XYZ file of C-alpha atoms in Angstrom:
258
model
C -92.617 17.850 -33.585
C -90.524 14.926 -32.498
C -88.283 14.765 -29.441
C -84.738 13.497 -29.882
C -82.228 12.523 -27.231
C -78.444 12.869 -27.450
C -76.567 11.719 -24.349
C -78.126 13.833 -21.564
C -79.541 16.459 -23.930
C -83.004 16.547 -25.495
C -84.215 18.636 -28.396
C -87.213 18.936 -30.697
C -87.313 18.861 -34.479
C -90.160 19.832 -36.782
C -91.788 17.038 -38.766
C -91.559 19.327 -41.806
C -87.799 18.820 -41.994
C -86.585 15.274 -41.431
C -83.345 16.015 -43.325
C -82.687 19.633 -42.309
C -80.143 20.007 -39.525
C -82.020 21.828 -36.752
C -83.144 21.611 -33.155
C -84.970 23.492 -30.417
C -83.227 22.380 -27.250
C -84.751 21.814 -23.856
C -83.114 23.027 -20.655
C -81.948 19.498 -19.827
C -78.460 18.040 -19.895
C -76.272 21.092 -19.306
C -73.815 22.168 -16.634
C -75.336 25.392 -15.249
C -76.356 25.606 -11.602
C -79.766 26.772 -10.373
C -81.677 28.905 -11.241
C -80.230 28.433 -14.748
C -80.164 24.652 -14.528
C -79.054 23.218 -16.659
C -78.599 23.810 -20.436
C -78.666 27.610 -20.274
C -77.643 29.375 -23.491
C -78.121 32.924 -22.201
C -74.947 34.876 -21.539
C -76.621 37.939 -20.018
C -78.756 36.389 -17.269
C -76.129 36.075 -14.516
C -74.891 32.560 -15.225
C -71.208 31.656 -15.330
C -69.735 32.461 -18.790
C -67.773 29.216 -18.648
C -70.939 27.204 -18.001
C -72.799 28.972 -20.798
C -70.032 28.285 -23.291
C -69.831 24.639 -22.202
C -73.583 24.354 -22.795
C -73.218 25.825 -26.271
C -70.526 23.309 -27.111
C -72.801 20.472 -25.976
C -75.605 21.783 -28.186
C -73.405 22.046 -31.279
C -71.903 18.619 -30.702
C -75.404 17.105 -30.521
C -76.157 18.369 -34.036
C -72.611 17.800 -35.345
C -72.178 21.518 -36.003
C -68.823 23.281 -36.226
C -68.917 25.816 -33.383
C -66.539 28.228 -35.116
C -69.135 28.649 -37.901
C -72.118 29.660 -35.759
C -73.859 32.982 -36.381
C -76.104 34.825 -33.962
C -77.508 38.270 -33.239
C -78.075 40.497 -30.241
C -81.838 40.125 -29.853
C -83.721 43.379 -29.207
C -87.448 42.504 -29.541
C -87.619 44.149 -32.947
C -88.384 43.026 -36.490
C -85.138 43.603 -38.374
C -83.764 40.683 -40.386
C -80.144 40.420 -41.494
C -78.565 38.386 -44.289
C -75.788 36.150 -43.004
C -72.825 34.964 -45.051
C -70.735 33.693 -42.155
C -69.323 34.681 -38.768
C -67.925 38.190 -38.333
C -64.288 38.100 -37.288
C -63.703 39.532 -33.822
C -67.416 39.628 -32.874
C -69.696 37.118 -31.217
C -72.850 38.501 -32.879
C -73.706 39.759 -36.362
C -75.970 42.726 -35.578
C -78.783 44.052 -33.404
C -81.678 42.128 -34.909
C -84.324 39.465 -34.327
C -84.153 37.653 -37.644
C -81.431 36.004 -39.738
C -81.437 34.379 -43.186
C -78.775 32.603 -45.206
C -78.287 30.465 -48.288
C -74.775 29.433 -47.248
C -74.139 25.794 -46.297
C -72.527 25.137 -42.926
C -73.619 28.523 -41.565
C -75.613 27.640 -38.436
C -78.108 30.254 -37.237
C -78.530 30.358 -33.455
C -80.975 32.180 -31.154
C -82.089 32.026 -27.511
C -85.556 32.057 -25.920
C -87.487 31.928 -22.636
C -91.216 32.360 -23.561
C -90.852 34.299 -26.828
C -91.658 32.448 -30.045
C -88.948 30.601 -31.986
C -89.705 30.820 -35.705
C -87.757 28.689 -38.183
C -87.950 29.040 -41.968
C -86.864 26.910 -44.920
C -87.276 27.401 -48.639
C -86.253 24.058 -50.161
C -86.603 25.437 -53.689
C -84.049 28.243 -53.363
C -82.053 26.591 -50.590
C -82.557 29.261 -47.929
C -83.118 29.102 -44.175
C -84.092 31.694 -41.591
C -84.780 32.093 -37.901
C -86.590 34.711 -35.820
C -87.337 35.644 -32.231
C -90.869 36.969 -31.669
C -92.251 38.044 -28.319
C -95.390 40.141 -28.226
C -93.499 43.211 -29.430
C -91.936 41.385 -32.356
C -95.187 39.671 -33.224
C -97.161 42.912 -33.546
C -94.557 44.504 -35.822
C -94.087 41.495 -38.085
C -90.861 39.796 -36.988
C -91.795 36.622 -38.845
C -93.033 38.435 -41.946
C -89.749 40.368 -42.011
C -87.861 37.093 -42.498
C -90.212 35.995 -45.293
C -89.876 39.329 -47.102
C -86.094 39.216 -46.817
C -86.036 35.694 -48.261
C -88.242 36.829 -51.155
C -86.282 40.007 -51.897
C -82.752 38.683 -51.364
C -83.008 35.125 -52.672
C -86.049 35.084 -54.940
C -88.104 32.885 -52.628
C -91.849 32.563 -53.132
C -94.005 32.697 -50.030
C -95.825 29.531 -51.094
C -92.539 27.611 -51.126
C -91.450 28.762 -47.671
C -92.032 26.323 -44.821
C -92.244 27.640 -41.247
C -92.014 25.976 -37.847
C -93.490 27.804 -34.843
C -91.694 26.458 -31.800
C -92.366 26.204 -28.067
C -93.294 29.495 -26.397
C -95.671 30.705 -23.720
C -99.125 29.371 -24.537
C -102.480 31.125 -24.889
C -103.734 29.920 -21.507
C -100.727 31.340 -19.645
C -99.835 34.556 -21.452
C -101.758 37.162 -19.479
C -101.357 40.651 -20.972
C -102.455 44.205 -20.306
C -104.312 46.847 -22.248
C -101.148 47.990 -24.053
C -100.700 44.592 -25.684
C -104.381 44.232 -26.549
C -104.297 47.635 -28.261
C -101.122 46.746 -30.164
C -102.643 43.466 -31.375
C -105.770 45.259 -32.583
C -103.718 47.942 -34.322
C -101.539 45.447 -36.204
C -104.087 42.777 -37.086
C -107.188 44.977 -37.294
C -108.973 42.668 -34.849
C -108.391 40.696 -31.672
C -110.720 37.844 -32.656
C -108.950 34.520 -32.275
C -105.850 36.260 -30.919
C -106.939 37.666 -27.556
C -109.321 35.861 -25.239
C -110.709 37.173 -21.988
C -111.257 35.223 -18.804
C -115.043 34.978 -18.330
C -114.744 35.556 -14.588
C -112.501 38.611 -14.302
C -112.037 39.780 -17.909
C -108.270 39.270 -17.856
C -106.769 39.234 -21.361
C -104.596 36.428 -22.732
C -102.589 36.624 -25.974
C -102.199 33.648 -28.323
C -98.705 33.941 -29.822
C -99.137 30.690 -31.747
C -102.224 31.921 -33.579
C -100.914 35.458 -34.087
C -97.667 34.383 -35.736
C -99.451 31.793 -37.869
C -102.031 34.330 -39.038
C -99.393 36.915 -39.886
C -97.432 34.403 -41.963
C -100.583 33.277 -43.740
C -101.384 36.881 -44.618
C -98.178 37.101 -46.652
C -98.865 33.807 -48.411
C -97.075 31.187 -46.327
C -99.070 27.956 -46.483
C -96.816 25.304 -44.961
C -96.761 25.950 -41.215
C -96.167 23.537 -38.332
C -97.076 24.737 -34.830
C -95.466 22.979 -31.876
C -98.244 23.952 -29.429
C -95.866 23.430 -26.501
C -96.200 25.986 -23.693
C -92.941 26.961 -22.027
C -94.678 28.356 -18.926
C -96.508 25.077 -18.356
C -93.476 22.901 -19.059
C -90.712 24.468 -16.977
C -89.205 21.022 -16.490
C -88.297 21.169 -20.196
C -88.032 24.872 -21.013
C -86.965 28.100 -19.391
C -89.883 30.498 -18.821
C -89.300 34.147 -18.001
C -92.938 34.578 -16.942
C -93.400 31.393 -14.915
C -90.020 31.737 -13.181
C -90.354 35.446 -12.400
C -87.470 36.520 -14.619
C -84.873 34.465 -12.761
C -84.114 31.827 -15.346
C -82.004 30.884 -18.356
C -82.509 30.746 -22.109
C -82.994 27.679 -24.283
C -81.325 27.472 -27.659
C -82.521 26.972 -31.221
C -80.220 26.109 -34.128
C -80.635 25.388 -37.825
C -78.160 24.956 -40.648
C -78.031 24.010 -44.301
């Protein structure tokens, strides 16, 4: 990934897409007060609605995106993907879902994160983009694969043509999990090898979201994958982290558009 600055804001772009309009924004350069300082995109975490909206405007201006065209969903830690043709009149969100796809130009897809995995998709052959939100629950029910399947079924994409960026999320050295998560990983992947590692001193389990999402995408035939390998819990100066900040934090934004 490469880091780009726009006024006081900073965002990351995948090297895969030098010409695709997209960005995963840091928490820097916004107007929110602590503990949401400062570019908080989350409207349900206790921050001022006016500050959140101002932050959104700053994000869209940085990418030269028309804010009246943005499309988003109410994220529910699931694996449903919706096709997006444009904003829905009278509603701020399209549906309850954790994935969106579109082939419409000037239809920006927007999501929010604070440790869960941002997944971005682009099929340059069919002219389709997608985005997903994958925490541990979404990862072990195929949130990313759901986007790929929707692109294949709805737009005729081929998995080998689809390019995927796996963005900043909580890293494998910080994501301590319990027996429930270990069991869910084993059930979905058929193994925990390379996905769960245990601390040699106390046996504590840690889940690798980077590796899990990459492996799941590879299983459906995706070959072109870029992994940011940036841990949100380690880099709280740049990203909001629900785990590292004990739930009292904001959400960073991710946007992409044809």
